[in-house]
Amino acid sequence: MIPFLDLKAQYQQMKPEIDAAVVRAIESAQFVLGPEVAAFEERFASYCDVRHCLAVNSGTSALHLALLAAGVGVGDEVITVSMTFVATTAAILYSGARPVFVDVDPVTWTINPGLIEAAITPRTRAILPVHLHGLMADMDAIMEIARRHDLVVIEDAAQAHGAAYKGRRAGSIGDLGCFSFYPGKNLGAYGEGGAVVSNHSEFAQRIFLLRDWGQLSKYNHVVHGYNYRMDAIQGAVLNVKMNYIEAWTEARRSVASYYDQLLEKHRCRRPAPPPHSRHVYHVYAVGLAQRDVAQKALQAGGIGNGIHYPVPVHLQKAYAGLGYGAGDFPITELLAHQLLSVPIYAELRPEQVSEVVMALEKFLLAEAA
Ligand SMILES: Cc1ncc(COP(=O)(O)O)c(C=O)c1O
């Protein structure tokens, strides 16, 4: 049995530290925000190489508040991808704006900058690239278009903690960056969590207000706000995990490079980060024409796997109202049919990686035929 993810093994390596941190948070009786969360914000801001970090209660809340802080609202359009988790689209709709999709690049699977300008209208306010699977989108091209058209850029870095593009960290290039600390993420809380990072004090101040009922001080509500605060226990857990994030990321990158090595002789799609990128491999996905059969074979062999994501957002029933249909985004649709995510985490051993690739051998050979 090779699990898709092994959070129990991860906990065992740091159990005394985590247990002590959680008890400390409980004993402080400051259950919401407070010093544990403030300490985490400081560390995470420094990790992302940005001035400000505001911790919230999920990645979805982070995206929602980043959009509101940037002034996105009813009547506006936000350019993003359909090749993402639905939260990206949902957050745009929460803000009152309309998501406008463009297709992804066939090699990086992130937003294709060459398609952005054609999607810009007088209503466009923001571009929201998604750093899919832990690989950053082509930020130079995106920022150049955004600056020329006076658009805000919000990075969806929910899957990209510690990723880099030309030496710059995820979340630090756009005007705002949004992270998720959902338990299975590269940096995961023990419950829900998220954060917005930014170098702009004005955006940070707005998010500071919006996440806590718009309060400037107790019962002094200056804007319509939300209850999007991070719990102290999550801050405490995340602070401990900050001691490990770089080692875990490097271990993931080693696992990925072993997958790369074993897959090199095959013609399947696999992650292809440009040389200037630091991919953090939240997901390692392989493209297979017979993906669904391959998935059944892995399941039968006790090998955990996943599909990120089987139905692109523009083809989900919930978002049919946006007016898109099959064939609108051919690369996104192709990847949704072909990508199969295999186990990847710091604790995964090389022999387990070989076992996964062996279980896929038959389907990999079919690719070359
Ligand atoms: C790309 C992307 N955006 C946004 C989110 C939303 O984060 P959360 O689940 O913490 O709300 C996720 C993860 O779930 C994600 O993968």
Short mmCIF file of C-alpha atoms and ligand atoms in Angstrom, two decimals:
data_model
loop_
_atom_site.label_atom_id
_atom_site.label_comp_id
_atom_site.label_asym_id
_atom_site.label_seq_id
_atom_site.Cartn_x
_atom_site.Cartn_y
_atom_site.Cartn_z
CA MET A 1 0.00 0.00 0.00
CA ILE A 2 1.32 3.43 -0.96
CA PRO A 3 -0.96 6.20 0.29
CA PHE A 4 -1.50 9.29 -1.88
CA LEU A 5 -0.56 11.43 1.10
CA ASP A 6 0.72 10.44 4.56
CA LEU A 7 -0.08 13.12 7.11
CA LYS A 8 0.19 10.60 9.96
CA ALA A 9 3.85 9.93 9.15
CA GLN A 10 4.49 13.67 8.94
CA TYR A 11 2.91 14.23 12.37
CA GLN A 12 4.99 11.47 13.96
CA GLN A 13 8.28 13.26 13.09
CA MET A 14 7.29 16.39 14.98
CA LYS A 15 4.66 15.14 17.46
CA PRO A 16 6.27 16.57 20.63
CA GLU A 17 6.64 20.03 19.07
CA ILE A 18 3.11 20.06 17.63
CA ASP A 19 1.52 18.77 20.83
CA ALA A 20 3.33 21.38 22.92
CA ALA A 21 2.36 24.18 20.52
CA VAL A 22 -1.30 23.17 20.52
CA VAL A 23 -1.39 22.93 24.32
CA ARG A 24 0.29 26.35 24.54
CA ALA A 25 -2.38 27.83 22.29
CA ILE A 26 -5.17 26.26 24.37
CA GLU A 27 -3.63 27.32 27.68
CA SER A 28 -3.32 30.90 26.45
CA ALA A 29 -7.13 30.85 25.99
CA GLN A 30 -6.66 33.23 23.07
CA PHE A 31 -8.34 31.03 20.54
CA VAL A 32 -8.69 33.41 17.61
CA LEU A 33 -5.80 35.37 16.03
CA GLY A 34 -3.51 36.42 18.95
CA PRO A 35 0.23 35.92 19.35
CA GLU A 36 0.44 32.45 17.72
CA VAL A 37 -1.13 33.78 14.52
CA ALA A 38 0.89 37.01 14.62
CA ALA A 39 4.13 35.03 14.95
CA PHE A 40 3.15 32.86 12.01
CA GLU A 41 2.28 35.90 9.89
CA GLU A 42 5.69 37.36 10.50
CA ARG A 43 7.47 34.15 9.58
CA PHE A 44 5.37 33.49 6.52
CA ALA A 45 5.83 37.06 5.23
CA SER A 46 9.57 36.62 5.52
CA TYR A 47 9.39 33.19 3.84
CA CYS A 48 7.49 34.71 0.90
CA ASP A 49 9.80 37.73 0.85
CA VAL A 50 6.95 40.23 1.25
CA ARG A 51 6.21 42.98 3.73
CA HIS A 52 2.75 41.87 4.87
CA CYS A 53 0.95 38.62 5.63
CA LEU A 54 -2.63 38.44 6.89
CA ALA A 55 -3.75 35.02 8.09
CA VAL A 56 -7.34 34.00 7.40
CA ASN A 57 -9.52 30.94 7.76
CA SER A 58 -9.08 29.40 4.26
CA GLY A 59 -7.50 29.90 0.87
CA THR A 60 -10.94 30.72 -0.49
CA SER A 61 -11.33 33.56 2.05
CA ALA A 62 -7.83 34.74 1.10
CA LEU A 63 -8.85 35.02 -2.57
CA HIS A 64 -12.17 36.68 -1.70
CA LEU A 65 -10.48 39.31 0.47
CA ALA A 66 -7.65 39.92 -2.00
CA LEU A 67 -10.24 40.66 -4.70
CA LEU A 68 -12.21 42.98 -2.40
CA ALA A 69 -9.07 44.75 -1.22
CA ALA A 70 -8.11 45.34 -4.84
CA GLY A 71 -11.50 46.97 -5.40
CA VAL A 72 -12.93 44.20 -7.60
CA GLY A 73 -16.73 44.12 -7.48
CA VAL A 74 -20.02 43.96 -9.34
CA GLY A 75 -19.71 44.64 -13.06
CA ASP A 76 -15.99 43.83 -13.15
CA GLU A 77 -14.29 40.96 -14.97
CA VAL A 78 -11.38 38.91 -13.71
CA ILE A 79 -9.27 36.87 -16.12
CA THR A 80 -8.30 33.44 -14.82
CA VAL A 81 -8.18 29.77 -15.80
CA SER A 82 -10.69 26.96 -15.75
CA MET A 83 -7.79 24.55 -15.05
CA THR A 84 -8.00 24.98 -11.26
CA PHE A 85 -9.93 24.03 -8.17
CA VAL A 86 -13.40 25.66 -8.16
CA ALA A 87 -12.43 27.97 -5.29
CA THR A 88 -10.63 30.33 -7.69
CA THR A 89 -13.82 30.85 -9.68
CA ALA A 90 -16.07 30.87 -6.61
CA ALA A 91 -14.06 33.64 -4.95
CA ILE A 92 -14.38 35.84 -8.05
CA LEU A 93 -18.15 35.29 -7.99
CA TYR A 94 -18.29 36.06 -4.22
CA SER A 95 -16.75 39.45 -5.02
CA GLY A 96 -19.59 40.13 -7.46
CA ALA A 97 -17.29 40.05 -10.50
CA ARG A 98 -17.43 37.73 -13.50
CA PRO A 99 -14.71 35.14 -14.11
CA VAL A 100 -13.39 35.18 -17.69
CA PHE A 101 -11.43 32.06 -18.56
CA VAL A 102 -8.49 31.62 -20.90
CA ASP A 103 -6.76 28.35 -21.74
CA VAL A 104 -3.53 27.11 -20.19
CA ASP A 105 -0.15 26.55 -21.79
CA PRO A 106 0.29 22.94 -22.99
CA VAL A 107 3.72 22.61 -21.33
CA THR A 108 3.41 24.41 -17.99
CA TRP A 109 -0.37 23.90 -17.54
CA THR A 110 -0.60 27.46 -16.15
CA ILE A 111 -2.35 30.46 -17.76
CA ASN A 112 -1.20 31.04 -21.34
CA PRO A 113 -0.12 34.71 -21.35
CA GLY A 114 -0.48 34.81 -25.14
CA LEU A 115 -4.26 34.49 -24.73
CA ILE A 116 -4.77 37.12 -22.04
CA GLU A 117 -4.93 40.29 -24.13
CA ALA A 118 -7.73 39.00 -26.34
CA ALA A 119 -9.81 38.44 -23.18
CA ILE A 120 -9.37 42.01 -21.87
CA THR A 121 -12.45 44.26 -22.11
CA PRO A 122 -13.19 47.68 -20.63
CA ARG A 123 -14.63 45.81 -17.61
CA THR A 124 -11.47 43.82 -16.84
CA ARG A 125 -10.04 44.73 -13.43
CA ALA A 126 -7.69 41.91 -12.53
CA ILE A 127 -5.72 38.89 -13.71
CA LEU A 128 -5.73 35.90 -11.39
CA PRO A 129 -3.07 33.35 -12.44
CA VAL A 130 -3.05 29.97 -10.66
CA HIS A 131 0.32 28.41 -9.81
CA LEU A 132 -0.99 24.95 -10.62
CA HIS A 133 0.51 21.94 -8.84
CA GLY A 134 3.25 24.17 -7.39
CA LEU A 135 4.65 25.65 -10.61
CA MET A 136 4.41 29.40 -10.95
CA ALA A 137 2.71 30.92 -13.98
CA ASP A 138 4.77 33.02 -16.41
CA MET A 139 4.73 36.09 -14.15
CA ASP A 140 6.92 38.43 -16.25
CA ALA A 141 4.56 38.16 -19.21
CA ILE A 142 1.50 38.52 -16.97
CA MET A 143 2.84 41.55 -15.11
CA GLU A 144 3.82 43.25 -18.35
CA ILE A 145 0.27 42.90 -19.73
CA ALA A 146 -1.25 43.96 -16.40
CA ARG A 147 0.86 47.11 -16.14
CA ARG A 148 0.10 48.08 -19.73
CA HIS A 149 -3.67 47.74 -19.13
CA ASP A 150 -3.67 49.00 -15.53
CA LEU A 151 -4.89 45.70 -14.08
CA VAL A 152 -4.34 44.24 -10.64
CA VAL A 153 -2.60 40.84 -10.43
CA ILE A 154 -3.64 38.40 -7.71
CA GLU A 155 -1.60 35.19 -7.54
CA ASP A 156 -3.49 32.04 -6.54
CA ALA A 157 -0.55 30.41 -4.76
CA ALA A 158 -2.72 27.93 -2.84
CA GLN A 159 -0.57 25.08 -4.19
CA ALA A 160 2.75 26.91 -4.37
CA HIS A 161 4.28 27.63 -0.92
CA GLY A 162 7.93 28.41 -1.48
CA ALA A 163 7.78 28.17 -5.27
CA ALA A 164 9.91 30.69 -7.16
CA TYR A 165 10.06 32.35 -10.58
CA LYS A 166 13.41 33.84 -11.59
CA GLY A 167 14.40 33.86 -7.93
CA ARG A 168 11.24 35.56 -6.71
CA ARG A 169 8.87 33.79 -4.35
CA ALA A 170 5.25 32.88 -5.08
CA GLY A 171 2.97 35.62 -3.82
CA SER A 172 5.64 38.33 -4.04
CA ILE A 173 5.38 39.30 -7.72
CA GLY A 174 1.69 40.12 -8.14
CA ASP A 175 -0.04 42.88 -6.18
CA LEU A 176 -1.44 40.25 -3.81
CA GLY A 177 -0.78 36.55 -3.28
CA CYS A 178 -3.17 34.01 -1.78
CA PHE A 179 -2.29 30.79 0.02
CA SER A 180 -4.28 27.85 1.39
CA PHE A 181 -3.17 25.86 4.42
CA TYR A 182 -5.75 23.11 3.91
CA PRO A 183 -4.26 20.02 5.66
CA GLY A 184 -3.04 18.29 2.47
CA LYS A 185 -1.24 21.36 1.13
CA ASN A 186 2.59 21.57 1.18
CA LEU A 187 2.18 23.73 4.28
CA GLY A 188 -0.99 22.43 5.92
CA ALA A 189 -2.80 23.40 9.10
CA TYR A 190 -4.73 20.92 11.28
CA GLY A 191 -7.98 22.30 9.95
CA GLU A 192 -8.75 25.14 7.55
CA GLY A 193 -6.41 28.07 7.00
CA GLY A 194 -5.19 30.58 4.46
CA ALA A 195 -3.27 33.83 4.06
CA VAL A 196 -2.95 36.86 1.83
CA VAL A 197 0.50 38.33 1.29
CA SER A 198 1.34 41.69 -0.26
CA ASN A 199 3.98 44.38 -0.43
CA HIS A 200 1.29 47.09 -0.50
CA SER A 201 0.42 48.49 2.93
CA GLU A 202 -2.91 49.80 1.65
CA PHE A 203 -4.09 46.33 0.56
CA ALA A 204 -2.80 44.79 3.79
CA GLN A 205 -4.69 47.32 5.89
CA ARG A 206 -7.94 46.63 4.01
CA ILE A 207 -7.55 42.89 4.50
CA PHE A 208 -6.76 43.43 8.17
CA LEU A 209 -10.16 45.13 8.50
CA LEU A 210 -12.14 42.86 6.19
CA ARG A 211 -11.09 39.59 7.86
CA ASP A 212 -12.34 40.78 11.26
CA TRP A 213 -15.75 42.36 10.75
CA GLY A 214 -14.35 45.59 9.38
CA GLN A 215 -13.33 46.62 12.91
CA LEU A 216 -10.74 49.35 13.31
CA SER A 217 -10.99 48.79 17.06
CA LYS A 218 -13.46 46.78 19.13
CA TYR A 219 -17.06 47.48 18.00
CA ASN A 220 -15.86 50.27 15.72
CA HIS A 221 -16.90 48.89 12.31
CA VAL A 222 -15.67 51.07 9.49
CA VAL A 223 -16.37 48.76 6.52
CA HIS A 224 -18.60 45.72 5.86
CA GLY A 225 -16.36 42.88 6.98
CA TYR A 226 -16.33 39.12 7.40
CA ASN A 227 -15.50 36.56 10.05
CA TYR A 228 -12.46 35.17 8.22
CA ARG A 229 -9.98 35.10 11.14
CA MET A 230 -7.43 32.33 11.65
CA ASP A 231 -7.69 30.19 14.80
CA ALA A 232 -4.78 30.30 17.25
CA ILE A 233 -4.37 26.51 17.11
CA GLN A 234 -3.81 26.69 13.35
CA GLY A 235 -1.26 29.48 13.83
CA ALA A 236 0.54 27.33 16.43
CA VAL A 237 0.63 24.27 14.14
CA LEU A 238 1.78 26.32 11.14
CA ASN A 239 4.57 27.91 13.21
CA VAL A 240 5.96 24.47 13.98
CA LYS A 241 5.65 23.39 10.36
CA MET A 242 7.59 26.47 9.22
CA ASN A 243 10.64 24.75 10.77
CA TYR A 244 10.24 21.94 8.24
CA ILE A 245 8.81 23.49 5.08
CA GLU A 246 12.12 23.93 3.28
CA ALA A 247 13.33 20.39 4.05
CA TRP A 248 9.97 18.95 2.98
CA THR A 249 10.02 20.98 -0.22
CA GLU A 250 13.51 19.79 -1.11
CA ALA A 251 12.47 16.19 -0.36
CA ARG A 252 9.43 16.61 -2.67
CA ARG A 253 11.73 17.97 -5.36
CA SER A 254 13.96 14.90 -4.99
CA VAL A 255 10.97 12.58 -5.31
CA ALA A 256 9.91 14.53 -8.41
CA SER A 257 13.35 14.26 -9.93
CA TYR A 258 13.30 10.49 -9.37
CA TYR A 259 9.90 10.29 -11.10
CA ASP A 260 11.39 12.41 -13.93
CA GLN A 261 14.33 10.04 -14.23
CA LEU A 262 12.15 6.93 -14.37
CA LEU A 263 9.72 8.51 -16.83
CA GLU A 264 12.35 10.00 -19.10
CA LYS A 265 12.29 7.14 -21.59
CA HIS A 266 8.52 7.44 -21.99
CA ARG A 267 6.65 9.93 -24.11
CA CYS A 268 4.02 10.86 -21.54
CA ARG A 269 3.28 14.37 -20.40
CA ARG A 270 4.84 15.16 -17.05
CA PRO A 271 5.76 18.34 -15.19
CA ALA A 272 8.10 20.48 -17.30
CA PRO A 273 9.17 23.46 -15.19
CA PRO A 274 11.12 26.13 -17.10
CA PRO A 275 14.74 26.31 -15.88
CA HIS A 276 14.11 29.59 -14.05
CA SER A 277 11.33 28.08 -11.91
CA ARG A 278 11.40 26.37 -8.56
CA HIS A 279 8.50 23.88 -8.80
CA VAL A 280 7.37 22.73 -5.35
CA TYR A 281 5.38 19.70 -6.56
CA HIS A 282 2.22 19.95 -4.53
CA VAL A 283 1.07 17.55 -7.24
CA TYR A 284 3.07 15.39 -9.66
CA ALA A 285 0.79 14.46 -12.56
CA VAL A 286 1.42 12.19 -15.53
CA GLY A 287 -0.56 12.45 -18.78
CA LEU A 288 -1.94 9.15 -20.06
CA ALA A 289 -4.33 8.55 -22.93
CA GLN A 290 -5.72 5.60 -20.97
CA ARG A 291 -5.86 7.56 -17.73
CA ASP A 292 -9.07 6.06 -16.35
CA VAL A 293 -7.91 2.46 -16.89
CA ALA A 294 -4.52 3.34 -15.40
CA GLN A 295 -6.21 4.83 -12.37
CA LYS A 296 -8.16 1.60 -11.79
CA ALA A 297 -4.93 -0.39 -12.06
CA LEU A 298 -3.25 1.81 -9.42
CA GLN A 299 -6.25 1.48 -7.17
CA ALA A 300 -6.24 -2.32 -7.56
CA GLY A 301 -2.52 -2.31 -6.66
CA GLY A 302 -3.08 -0.29 -3.49
CA ILE A 303 -1.40 2.83 -4.88
CA GLY A 304 -3.05 6.09 -3.90
CA ASN A 305 -3.70 8.57 -6.69
CA GLY A 306 -5.84 11.54 -7.61
CA ILE A 307 -7.11 13.61 -10.51
CA HIS A 308 -6.58 17.37 -10.39
CA TYR A 309 -9.15 18.01 -11.79
CA PRO A 310 -11.41 15.60 -13.70
CA VAL A 311 -13.94 18.21 -14.85
CA PRO A 312 -12.67 21.72 -15.57
CA VAL A 313 -14.56 24.53 -13.89
CA HIS A 314 -16.15 25.75 -17.16
CA LEU A 315 -17.81 22.34 -17.61
CA GLN A 316 -19.10 22.05 -14.03
CA LYS A 317 -22.88 22.22 -13.68
CA ALA A 318 -22.62 24.87 -10.97
CA TYR A 319 -20.85 27.25 -13.35
CA ALA A 320 -22.88 26.55 -16.50
CA GLY A 321 -24.35 30.04 -16.09
CA LEU A 322 -21.02 31.54 -17.16
CA GLY A 323 -21.93 30.41 -20.66
CA TYR A 324 -18.92 28.28 -21.57
CA GLY A 325 -19.11 24.87 -23.18
CA ALA A 326 -17.12 21.83 -24.27
CA GLY A 327 -14.37 22.74 -26.73
CA ASP A 328 -13.86 26.29 -25.43
CA PHE A 329 -10.50 25.50 -23.77
CA PRO A 330 -8.94 22.55 -25.61
CA ILE A 331 -5.73 22.25 -23.57
CA THR A 332 -7.58 22.45 -20.25
CA GLU A 333 -10.02 19.79 -21.47
CA LEU A 334 -7.24 17.53 -22.76
CA LEU A 335 -5.38 17.75 -19.44
CA ALA A 336 -8.59 17.03 -17.52
CA HIS A 337 -8.91 13.82 -19.52
CA GLN A 338 -5.29 12.75 -19.26
CA LEU A 339 -3.64 13.84 -16.03
CA LEU A 340 -3.26 11.35 -13.21
CA SER A 341 -1.64 12.50 -9.96
CA VAL A 342 0.71 10.05 -8.29
CA PRO A 343 1.89 10.02 -4.65
CA ILE A 344 4.43 12.71 -3.75
CA TYR A 345 5.52 13.78 -0.26
CA ALA A 346 8.70 14.11 1.74
CA GLU A 347 8.36 10.67 3.36
CA LEU A 348 7.93 8.78 0.05
CA ARG A 349 10.86 6.37 -0.46
CA PRO A 350 12.63 5.81 -3.83
CA GLU A 351 11.49 2.17 -3.97
CA GLN A 352 7.91 3.35 -3.63
CA VAL A 353 8.43 5.77 -6.52
CA SER A 354 9.72 2.86 -8.65
CA GLU A 355 6.73 0.80 -7.62
CA VAL A 356 4.33 3.52 -8.78
CA VAL A 357 6.10 3.83 -12.14
CA MET A 358 6.15 0.05 -12.57
CA ALA A 359 2.41 -0.09 -11.95
CA LEU A 360 2.01 2.46 -14.78
CA GLU A 361 4.48 0.77 -17.16
CA LYS A 362 1.87 -0.83 -19.44
CA PHE A 363 0.07 2.49 -19.90
CA LEU A 364 3.31 4.37 -20.40
CA LEU A 365 4.34 1.98 -23.17
CA ALA A 366 0.96 2.50 -24.82
CA GLU A 367 1.76 6.25 -24.96
CA ALA A 368 4.79 5.59 -27.16
CA ALA A 369 2.89 3.30 -29.55
C1 LIG B 1 -5.70 26.48 -6.69
C2 LIG B 1 -6.51 26.58 -5.43
N1 LIG B 1 -7.13 27.73 -5.15
C3 LIG B 1 -7.85 27.89 -4.02
C4 LIG B 1 -8.00 26.87 -3.11
C5 LIG B 1 -8.86 27.08 -1.93
O1 LIG B 1 -8.24 26.90 -0.71
P1 LIG B 1 -9.07 26.42 0.56
O2 LIG B 1 -9.46 25.00 0.37
O3 LIG B 1 -8.10 26.60 1.70
O4 LIG B 1 -10.25 27.32 0.70
C6 LIG B 1 -7.36 25.64 -3.36
C7 LIG B 1 -7.38 24.51 -2.43
O5 LIG B 1 -8.26 23.95 -1.99
C8 LIG B 1 -6.61 25.49 -4.56
O6 LIG B 1 -6.02 24.34 -4.84
#
